[in-house]
Amino acid sequence: MAEGKVWIKRGREKPIRNQHPWIFSGAIGRAENAVDGELVTLVDHKNRFLARGYWNSQSQIQARVMSWQDETIDGAWWRAMLSRALALRASDLVDSEKAACRLVNAENDFIPGLIIDRYADWYVLQALTRYIDNQKVAITAALADVTGARHVYERSDAAARKREGLPQATGILRGGPLPDLIEIEDGRRFLVDIKSGQKTGFYLDQRDNRQLLRELVRRHSADASGKARLLNLFSYTGGFALAASDVGRVHSVNVDASRPALELAERNFRLNGYDEAAHGETAEFIQADAFDYLRHCARENMLFDCVVLDPPKLAHHKTQIQRAARGYKDLNLNAFKLIVAGGYLMTFSCSGAISRDMFQKIVFGALADSGRQAQVISHLSAGADHPVALTFPEGEYLTGLLLRVL
Ligand code: SAH
C-alpha cells in the first residue's frame, strides 16, 4: 500500500515550517492512506512538501514530524540519528564503562516519542508513541550498530502511552539476563533498578544540580564548625545527599514515601563506603509524606543548613496547575522556615505545565509568607544530556532555583 499522505489546512502550516514537531487534529485537512503507527508525508493545501512524520488517529497529537526533508526513514536514517545523538553527549558520559546518561531525549533530539537512557552496559528504551512502538526492534538493531549495545531493556510503561491508545510494555529487547541491580557511576556509585525503579531507573536529569549541591556544601562546610545538616526531601535513592556527602562532614535526612527507594538509598550509601557503624551519623532514611514531614520539622524547631525539595510532578495537565501551585507553595513555605540564616534552598518543579516564571512566582509567594529574605544564586534546569529543542518549548519540564536564605 502507498504511504499515507496528510494535507495540512491552509494557514496551519506555519508551526510545521518553524519546526514544531506536533500536529493536532485541528490543523489537519485531509488524510489519505494514513495508517496508525505508520509514516506519512505531510503537505500543505497546495500539495507542497512540508515534512515526513508518523500518524496516530487515536492520539490528540495526530502526527509527529520525524524530518523536515523529503528523505527515506529507514535503517540508515536511524543509524545516522542515533549516531548524532551519541556524538552530542559529553565523551565522559559515553566512553566510561559505568557511565549513565540520556542518549535520546525524544522530540528534543528530533526523534519524537523515543527515549533511550544508558546505565553502564544496559540501554533502556522507552517508546511513547505507536510508530516508535512498532519500530522498536529496528531501533534496537540500529542502537546496537551505533553503540555496540549488548543489552537493551524496554520500559514502555509511561502514562503517556495511554494517550496513544497503547498498553504498557516492558521486557528485554536484546541480550540479558537482566541483573536485579546495575551499578553506575554518576559522581558517586549508585545501584539502579531499571526493571521497577522510577522513570527508567534513575533521575539522570539532576546530575548537574547534584554536582552544584556538592560544590555548595564543600564551600559551606569549609568554614562551618560542625556538620552541615541537609534535608533531602523526595530523596528517591539518595542522589543529592550522596553527592553532598562526598565532601564529608554532612548529615543528611533523606525523606521519601517509597520504601524500596529508601532501601536502595541506604545501600547506595554503603556502596560508597559509609559503613553501618558510621552510618547513623552520616545519613538517616525516613519513610514519610514529605509535606507532613516538613510540618513535623517545624513543630520540632529543627534547623537545616540546606534543604533540597525535588517533588514528583504535581501538575500532570494544565487543569491541575492551581492545585499544584498550592502544593509547591506549601512545600517551599515550610522549607523556608527550617533554614538557618545564610543557608540554602534548592527547589524544583518537574511539572512541564508550570513555567519557569510561574514557578519563581510561587516560590516568591512562599517566601513572602515566611517572612524570610532570599537571594537567587542560580536558575536550575536539567543537564546537557537532556537538551531542549528551541523550537519545542514543551520539552522543558525541569526548572529550579538555588536560593540563599537570610
Ligand atoms: N531527588 C531524587 C528524585 C526525586 S523524584 C533524585 O535525585 O534521585 C520524586 C520522589 O518523590 C520519588 O522518589 C517518590 O517516591 C517520592 N514521593 C512522591 N510523593 C511523595 C510524598 N508525598 N512524600 C514523600 N515522597 C514522595
Short mmCIF file of C-alpha atoms and ligand atoms in Angstrom, two decimals:
data_model
loop_
_atom_site.label_atom_id
_atom_site.label_comp_id
_atom_site.label_asym_id
_atom_site.label_seq_id
_atom_site.Cartn_x
_atom_site.Cartn_y
_atom_site.Cartn_z
CA MET A 1 0.00 0.00 0.00
CA ALA A 2 1.19 3.51 -0.78
CA GLU A 3 2.48 5.52 2.15
CA GLY A 4 -0.08 7.83 3.71
CA LYS A 5 -0.38 11.46 2.85
CA VAL A 6 -1.78 14.20 5.04
CA TRP A 7 -2.89 17.64 3.87
CA ILE A 8 -2.43 20.43 6.40
CA LYS A 9 -5.10 23.12 6.37
CA ARG A 10 -4.32 26.41 4.75
CA GLY A 11 -2.80 28.80 7.29
CA ARG A 12 -1.94 25.99 9.71
CA GLU A 13 1.39 25.02 8.16
CA LYS A 14 3.45 27.75 9.83
CA PRO A 15 4.29 25.87 13.06
CA ILE A 16 5.44 22.91 10.96
CA ARG A 17 7.63 25.16 8.82
CA ASN A 18 9.01 26.55 12.09
CA GLN A 19 9.96 23.01 13.06
CA HIS A 20 7.42 22.36 15.77
CA PRO A 21 7.01 18.57 15.69
CA TRP A 22 3.37 18.19 16.85
CA ILE A 23 0.33 18.33 14.61
CA PHE A 24 -3.08 18.39 16.28
CA SER A 25 -6.29 17.29 14.63
CA GLY A 26 -7.43 20.88 14.11
CA ALA A 27 -4.60 21.50 11.65
CA ILE A 28 -5.38 18.50 9.50
CA GLY A 29 -7.41 18.98 6.36
CA ARG A 30 -7.49 15.52 4.87
CA ALA A 31 -5.64 12.22 5.19
CA GLU A 32 -5.20 9.55 2.53
CA ASN A 33 -3.99 6.02 3.33
CA ALA A 34 -2.76 7.21 6.70
CA VAL A 35 -2.34 4.20 9.00
CA ASP A 36 -1.96 4.48 12.76
CA GLY A 37 1.65 3.90 13.74
CA GLU A 38 3.00 4.29 10.20
CA LEU A 39 4.88 7.01 8.34
CA VAL A 40 3.07 9.72 6.42
CA THR A 41 4.09 12.61 4.18
CA LEU A 42 2.76 15.99 5.25
CA VAL A 43 1.94 18.53 2.56
CA ASP A 44 0.33 21.96 2.56
CA HIS A 45 -3.03 22.76 0.92
CA LYS A 46 -1.22 23.28 -2.39
CA ASN A 47 0.31 19.83 -2.16
CA ARG A 48 3.77 21.19 -1.40
CA PHE A 49 6.02 19.04 0.78
CA LEU A 50 6.22 20.07 4.45
CA ALA A 51 7.65 17.18 6.38
CA ARG A 52 7.73 13.45 6.97
CA GLY A 53 6.24 12.16 10.14
CA TYR A 54 4.13 9.44 11.65
CA TRP A 55 0.43 9.08 12.23
CA ASN A 56 -1.85 8.07 15.06
CA SER A 57 -5.51 8.97 14.75
CA GLN A 58 -6.10 7.75 18.32
CA SER A 59 -3.83 10.41 19.78
CA GLN A 60 -4.65 14.08 20.26
CA ILE A 61 -1.35 14.68 18.53
CA GLN A 62 -2.29 13.05 15.26
CA ALA A 63 1.07 13.40 13.57
CA ARG A 64 4.61 13.98 14.76
CA VAL A 65 7.40 15.12 12.49
CA MET A 66 10.47 12.93 12.03
CA SER A 67 12.13 15.02 9.34
CA TRP A 68 11.65 18.30 7.54
CA GLN A 69 13.43 16.90 4.49
CA ASP A 70 11.96 14.65 1.87
CA GLU A 71 14.10 11.70 2.88
CA THR A 72 13.64 7.98 3.43
CA ILE A 73 13.29 6.92 7.04
CA ASP A 74 14.96 3.53 7.17
CA GLY A 75 17.75 1.72 8.99
CA ALA A 76 20.36 4.16 7.66
CA TRP A 77 18.27 7.10 8.91
CA TRP A 78 18.04 5.54 12.36
CA ARG A 79 21.74 4.86 12.50
CA ALA A 80 22.52 8.44 11.46
CA MET A 81 20.13 9.94 14.01
CA LEU A 82 21.35 7.76 16.86
CA SER A 83 25.00 8.43 15.94
CA ARG A 84 24.35 12.14 16.04
CA ALA A 85 22.60 11.94 19.41
CA LEU A 86 25.51 9.93 20.75
CA ALA A 87 28.07 12.37 19.35
CA LEU A 88 26.27 15.26 21.06
CA ARG A 89 26.72 13.72 24.52
CA ALA A 90 29.83 14.55 26.52
CA SER A 91 32.52 11.95 25.96
CA ASP A 92 32.88 11.14 29.66
CA LEU A 93 29.24 10.12 29.70
CA VAL A 94 29.55 7.70 26.82
CA ASP A 95 33.13 6.47 26.97
CA SER A 96 33.42 5.31 30.54
CA GLU A 97 32.21 1.82 31.37
CA LYS A 98 29.89 2.63 34.26
CA ALA A 99 28.57 5.89 32.87
CA ALA A 100 24.88 6.66 32.83
CA CYS A 101 23.21 9.26 30.66
CA ARG A 102 20.27 10.03 28.45
CA LEU A 103 21.21 9.29 24.86
CA VAL A 104 17.96 10.21 23.14
CA ASN A 105 15.62 12.83 24.56
CA ALA A 106 12.65 12.31 22.24
CA GLU A 107 11.36 15.43 20.43
CA ASN A 108 14.37 17.36 21.75
CA ASP A 109 16.70 15.09 19.79
CA PHE A 110 14.28 15.26 16.86
CA ILE A 111 13.05 11.71 17.35
CA PRO A 112 9.55 12.19 18.74
CA GLY A 113 8.37 9.59 21.22
CA LEU A 114 11.70 7.86 21.81
CA ILE A 115 13.76 7.91 24.99
CA ILE A 116 16.97 5.96 25.35
CA ASP A 117 18.90 6.01 28.60
CA ARG A 118 22.15 4.23 29.21
CA TYR A 119 23.12 2.62 32.51
CA ALA A 120 26.61 1.11 32.23
CA ASP A 121 26.24 -1.80 29.78
CA TRP A 122 22.43 -1.69 29.70
CA TYR A 123 20.35 0.58 27.50
CA VAL A 124 16.77 1.36 28.43
CA LEU A 125 14.36 2.16 25.63
CA GLN A 126 11.05 3.88 26.20
CA ALA A 127 8.59 4.02 23.31
CA LEU A 128 5.96 6.67 23.93
CA THR A 129 4.09 6.55 20.63
CA ARG A 130 2.63 3.93 18.34
CA TYR A 131 5.11 4.33 15.50
CA ILE A 132 8.09 4.12 17.83
CA ASP A 133 6.45 1.11 19.43
CA ASN A 134 6.16 -0.55 16.02
CA GLN A 135 9.79 0.21 15.25
CA LYS A 136 11.39 -0.87 18.49
CA VAL A 137 13.07 -3.95 17.05
CA ALA A 138 14.57 -1.90 14.20
CA ILE A 139 15.61 0.84 16.64
CA THR A 140 17.27 -1.72 18.90
CA ALA A 141 19.22 -3.07 15.93
CA ALA A 142 20.34 0.43 14.92
CA LEU A 143 21.29 1.20 18.53
CA ALA A 144 23.41 -1.95 18.69
CA ASP A 145 25.12 -0.98 15.40
CA VAL A 146 25.90 2.50 16.63
CA THR A 147 26.82 1.90 20.27
CA GLY A 148 27.70 -1.77 20.37
CA ALA A 149 24.88 -2.18 22.92
CA ARG A 150 24.65 -5.80 24.03
CA HIS A 151 21.76 -5.39 26.44
CA VAL A 152 18.58 -3.42 25.84
CA TYR A 153 15.61 -3.33 28.20
CA GLU A 154 12.23 -1.81 27.39
CA ARG A 155 10.47 0.39 29.95
CA SER A 156 7.46 1.48 27.93
CA ASP A 157 5.25 1.93 30.96
CA ALA A 158 4.91 5.71 31.00
CA ALA A 159 1.45 7.26 31.40
CA ALA A 160 1.83 8.98 28.01
CA ARG A 161 1.22 5.65 26.26
CA LYS A 162 -2.38 5.63 27.37
CA ARG A 163 -2.98 8.82 25.40
CA GLU A 164 -1.69 6.97 22.33
CA GLY A 165 -4.02 4.04 22.92
CA LEU A 166 -1.11 1.76 23.83
CA PRO A 167 -0.79 -0.78 26.62
CA GLN A 168 2.32 -0.94 28.80
CA ALA A 169 5.24 -2.97 27.51
CA THR A 170 8.35 -3.97 29.44
CA GLY A 171 10.99 -6.63 28.96
CA ILE A 172 14.30 -7.49 27.40
CA LEU A 173 14.70 -6.41 23.78
CA ARG A 174 18.25 -7.65 23.42
CA GLY A 175 20.82 -9.61 25.43
CA GLY A 176 20.23 -10.33 29.09
CA PRO A 177 19.66 -11.76 31.57
CA LEU A 178 18.84 -8.59 33.46
CA PRO A 179 20.60 -8.33 36.83
CA ASP A 180 18.50 -7.17 39.80
CA LEU A 181 20.56 -4.01 40.05
CA ILE A 182 23.01 -2.26 37.77
CA GLU A 183 25.88 -0.29 39.20
CA ILE A 184 26.54 3.07 37.62
CA GLU A 185 28.93 5.89 38.32
CA ASP A 186 27.32 9.32 38.32
CA GLY A 187 29.62 11.36 40.52
CA ARG A 188 29.17 8.64 43.15
CA ARG A 189 28.38 4.95 42.77
CA PHE A 190 24.70 4.11 42.53
CA LEU A 191 22.67 0.93 42.19
CA VAL A 192 19.88 1.28 39.68
CA ASP A 193 16.82 -0.88 39.34
CA ILE A 194 15.89 -0.46 35.70
CA LYS A 195 13.09 -3.00 35.94
CA SER A 196 11.00 -1.42 38.67
CA GLY A 197 12.73 1.84 39.57
CA GLN A 198 11.06 5.16 38.79
CA LYS A 199 11.30 6.63 35.28
CA THR A 200 13.86 4.37 33.57
CA GLY A 201 15.51 3.71 36.94
CA PHE A 202 17.31 6.90 37.93
CA TYR A 203 16.89 10.68 37.80
CA LEU A 204 19.66 11.35 35.33
CA ASP A 205 18.28 14.83 34.72
CA GLN A 206 19.54 16.05 38.12
CA ARG A 207 23.21 15.21 37.55
CA ASP A 208 24.43 18.82 37.22
CA ASN A 209 22.31 20.01 40.12
CA ARG A 210 23.68 17.28 42.39
CA GLN A 211 27.17 18.42 41.41
CA LEU A 212 26.23 22.02 42.18
CA LEU A 213 24.97 20.99 45.62
CA ARG A 214 28.23 19.19 46.25
CA GLU A 215 30.22 22.33 45.41
CA LEU A 216 27.96 24.43 47.58
CA VAL A 217 28.32 22.14 50.58
CA ARG A 218 32.07 21.96 50.06
CA ARG A 219 32.39 25.73 50.24
CA HIS A 220 29.91 26.00 53.07
CA SER A 221 31.43 23.38 55.31
CA ALA A 222 34.93 24.76 54.79
CA ASP A 223 34.22 27.48 57.31
CA ALA A 224 31.49 25.86 59.38
CA SER A 225 32.50 24.22 62.62
CA GLY A 226 30.17 21.23 62.80
CA LYS A 227 28.47 19.06 60.22
CA ALA A 228 26.34 20.57 57.52
CA ARG A 229 22.73 19.46 58.04
CA LEU A 230 20.99 18.56 54.81
CA LEU A 231 17.29 17.82 54.48
CA ASN A 232 16.83 15.87 51.26
CA LEU A 233 13.11 15.73 50.60
CA PHE A 234 11.81 13.36 47.92
CA SER A 235 15.21 11.69 48.13
CA TYR A 236 14.49 8.65 45.92
CA THR A 237 17.72 6.60 46.02
CA GLY A 238 19.73 9.32 47.74
CA GLY A 239 21.24 11.13 44.75
CA PHE A 240 21.52 14.62 46.21
CA ALA A 241 22.59 13.50 49.67
CA LEU A 242 25.28 11.19 48.35
CA ALA A 243 26.67 13.93 46.13
CA ALA A 244 26.83 16.30 49.10
CA SER A 245 28.28 13.66 51.45
CA ASP A 246 31.30 13.33 49.20
CA VAL A 247 32.59 16.41 50.94
CA GLY A 248 32.47 14.80 54.40
CA ARG A 249 31.01 16.46 57.48
CA VAL A 250 27.47 16.23 56.18
CA HIS A 251 24.50 14.79 57.98
CA SER A 252 21.60 14.15 55.66
CA VAL A 253 17.99 13.37 56.43
CA ASN A 254 16.51 11.59 53.42
CA VAL A 255 12.75 11.52 53.18
CA ASP A 256 10.71 9.63 50.64
CA ALA A 257 7.34 7.91 50.50
CA SER A 258 8.80 4.85 48.80
CA ARG A 259 10.28 2.11 50.97
CA PRO A 260 12.20 0.43 48.08
CA ALA A 261 13.70 3.81 47.12
CA LEU A 262 14.94 4.38 50.66
CA GLU A 263 16.32 0.85 50.91
CA LEU A 264 18.29 1.45 47.77
CA ALA A 265 19.42 4.84 49.12
CA GLU A 266 20.82 3.07 52.18
CA ARG A 267 22.58 0.52 50.01
CA ASN A 268 24.00 3.32 47.90
CA PHE A 269 25.47 4.96 50.98
CA ARG A 270 27.10 1.67 51.95
CA LEU A 271 28.36 1.17 48.42
CA ASN A 272 30.19 4.47 48.70
CA GLY A 273 31.92 3.46 51.90
CA TYR A 274 29.60 4.79 54.57
CA ASP A 275 29.56 1.66 56.71
CA GLU A 276 26.93 0.52 59.21
CA ALA A 277 28.80 1.86 62.24
CA ALA A 278 29.31 5.37 60.94
CA HIS A 279 26.05 5.20 59.08
CA GLY A 280 23.78 6.71 61.73
CA GLU A 281 25.92 9.81 61.79
CA THR A 282 26.05 10.28 58.05
CA ALA A 283 22.53 9.75 56.87
CA GLU A 284 19.02 8.96 58.04
CA PHE A 285 16.36 7.41 55.84
CA ILE A 286 12.80 8.23 56.72
CA GLN A 287 9.73 6.88 55.02
CA ALA A 288 7.15 9.65 55.25
CA ASP A 289 4.99 12.01 53.32
CA ALA A 290 7.30 14.95 52.71
CA PHE A 291 4.52 17.50 53.16
CA ASP A 292 3.81 16.11 56.64
CA TYR A 293 7.46 15.68 57.48
CA LEU A 294 8.12 19.37 56.82
CA ARG A 295 5.39 20.33 59.27
CA HIS A 296 6.84 17.89 61.79
CA CYS A 297 10.26 19.57 61.45
CA ALA A 298 8.71 22.97 62.05
CA ARG A 299 6.88 21.74 65.18
CA GLU A 300 10.13 20.30 66.49
CA ASN A 301 12.04 23.51 65.70
CA MET A 302 14.52 21.59 63.55
CA LEU A 303 17.01 23.60 61.55
CA PHE A 304 18.99 22.75 58.44
CA ASP A 305 21.83 24.36 56.56
CA CYS A 306 20.38 23.21 53.30
CA VAL A 307 17.06 21.83 52.09
CA VAL A 308 16.54 20.08 48.75
CA LEU A 309 12.97 19.94 47.52
CA ASP A 310 12.56 17.72 44.47
CA PRO A 311 8.92 16.65 44.42
CA PRO A 312 7.35 14.45 41.75
CA LYS A 313 5.33 16.10 39.01
CA LEU A 314 2.46 17.82 40.84
CA ALA A 315 0.70 19.06 37.69
CA HIS A 316 0.20 16.41 35.02
CA HIS A 317 -2.02 18.69 33.00
CA LYS A 318 -2.89 22.38 32.64
CA THR A 319 -6.11 21.80 34.60
CA GLN A 320 -4.04 20.84 37.66
CA ILE A 321 -1.92 23.99 37.77
CA GLN A 322 -3.81 25.71 40.60
CA ARG A 323 -3.74 22.69 42.86
CA ALA A 324 -0.10 22.02 42.05
CA ALA A 325 0.78 25.65 42.77
CA ARG A 326 -0.71 25.27 46.25
CA GLY A 327 1.38 22.15 46.75
CA TYR A 328 4.62 23.82 45.68
CA LYS A 329 3.84 26.85 47.83
CA ASP A 330 3.16 24.70 50.89
CA LEU A 331 6.43 22.81 50.46
CA ASN A 332 8.53 25.91 49.88
CA LEU A 333 6.91 27.93 52.67
CA ASN A 334 7.57 25.19 55.21
CA ALA A 335 11.09 24.67 53.91
CA PHE A 336 11.95 28.38 54.31
CA LYS A 337 11.03 28.11 57.99
CA LEU A 338 13.66 25.42 58.63
CA ILE A 339 16.70 27.00 57.06
CA VAL A 340 19.36 28.74 59.15
CA ALA A 341 20.28 32.29 58.21
CA GLY A 342 22.81 32.01 55.38
CA GLY A 343 21.57 28.52 54.47
CA TYR A 344 20.32 27.29 51.14
CA LEU A 345 17.19 26.02 49.47
CA MET A 346 17.42 24.05 46.25
CA THR A 347 13.89 23.80 44.98
CA PHE A 348 12.48 22.18 41.85
CA SER A 349 9.40 21.59 39.78
CA CYS A 350 9.29 18.92 37.10
CA SER A 351 5.76 19.84 36.02
CA GLY A 352 6.01 20.85 32.39
CA ALA A 353 2.66 22.64 32.77
CA ILE A 354 4.26 25.07 35.22
CA SER A 355 6.60 27.53 33.52
CA ARG A 356 9.89 28.72 34.89
CA ASP A 357 8.31 32.12 35.52
CA MET A 358 5.30 30.74 37.27
CA PHE A 359 7.44 28.55 39.49
CA GLN A 360 9.53 31.51 40.53
CA LYS A 361 6.35 33.43 41.40
CA ILE A 362 5.09 30.54 43.52
CA VAL A 363 8.37 30.37 45.43
CA PHE A 364 8.26 34.14 45.81
CA GLY A 365 4.76 33.83 47.33
CA ALA A 366 6.05 31.23 49.78
CA LEU A 367 8.96 33.44 50.72
CA ALA A 368 6.70 36.44 51.36
CA ASP A 369 4.53 34.37 53.71
CA SER A 370 7.58 33.03 55.54
CA GLY A 371 8.87 36.48 56.42
CA ARG A 372 12.38 35.49 55.30
CA GLN A 373 14.65 37.08 52.72
CA ALA A 374 16.26 35.14 49.91
CA GLN A 375 18.61 35.65 47.00
CA VAL A 376 18.67 33.73 43.75
CA ILE A 377 22.08 32.14 43.37
CA SER A 378 21.27 30.08 40.25
CA HIS A 379 18.45 29.16 37.94
CA LEU A 380 18.44 25.41 37.52
CA SER A 381 17.39 23.03 34.78
CA ALA A 382 18.13 19.53 33.52
CA GLY A 383 21.65 18.67 32.42
CA ALA A 384 23.07 18.83 28.93
CA ASP A 385 22.16 15.23 28.09
CA HIS A 386 18.53 16.40 28.38
CA PRO A 387 18.65 19.19 25.79
CA VAL A 388 15.52 21.13 24.89
CA ALA A 389 14.89 21.87 21.22
CA LEU A 390 14.45 25.63 20.87
CA THR A 391 11.51 25.02 18.57
CA PHE A 392 9.84 22.82 21.19
CA PRO A 393 9.27 24.71 24.45
CA GLU A 394 7.11 21.80 25.66
CA GLY A 395 10.37 19.89 26.04
CA GLU A 396 11.36 21.89 29.09
CA TYR A 397 9.93 20.35 32.25
CA LEU A 398 12.55 20.62 34.97
CA THR A 399 13.01 24.03 36.48
CA GLY A 400 14.54 25.02 39.77
CA LEU A 401 16.12 27.69 41.91
CA LEU A 402 19.09 27.72 44.21
CA LEU A 403 18.35 30.29 46.88
CA ARG A 404 20.37 31.66 49.75
CA VAL A 405 18.05 32.29 52.64
CA LEU A 406 18.73 35.11 55.08
N1 SAH B 1 15.65 13.78 44.18
C1 SAH B 1 15.54 12.46 43.60
C2 SAH B 1 14.39 12.32 42.65
C3 SAH B 1 13.04 12.62 43.25
S1 SAH B 1 11.71 12.00 42.35
C4 SAH B 1 16.87 12.10 42.92
O1 SAH B 1 17.73 12.97 42.79
O2 SAH B 1 17.04 10.95 42.53
C5 SAH B 1 10.38 12.17 43.41
C6 SAH B 1 10.37 11.23 44.62
O3 SAH B 1 9.28 11.63 45.44
C7 SAH B 1 10.14 9.77 44.32
O4 SAH B 1 11.18 9.03 44.86
C8 SAH B 1 8.81 9.42 45.03
O5 SAH B 1 8.84 8.14 45.66
C9 SAH B 1 8.74 10.49 46.08
N2 SAH B 1 7.40 10.89 46.53
C10 SAH B 1 6.28 11.08 45.82
N3 SAH B 1 5.31 11.59 46.59
C11 SAH B 1 5.85 11.77 47.82
C12 SAH B 1 5.36 12.30 49.05
N4 SAH B 1 4.12 12.77 49.16
N5 SAH B 1 6.19 12.33 50.11
C13 SAH B 1 7.46 11.87 50.00
N6 SAH B 1 7.96 11.37 48.87
C14 SAH B 1 7.17 11.33 47.80
#
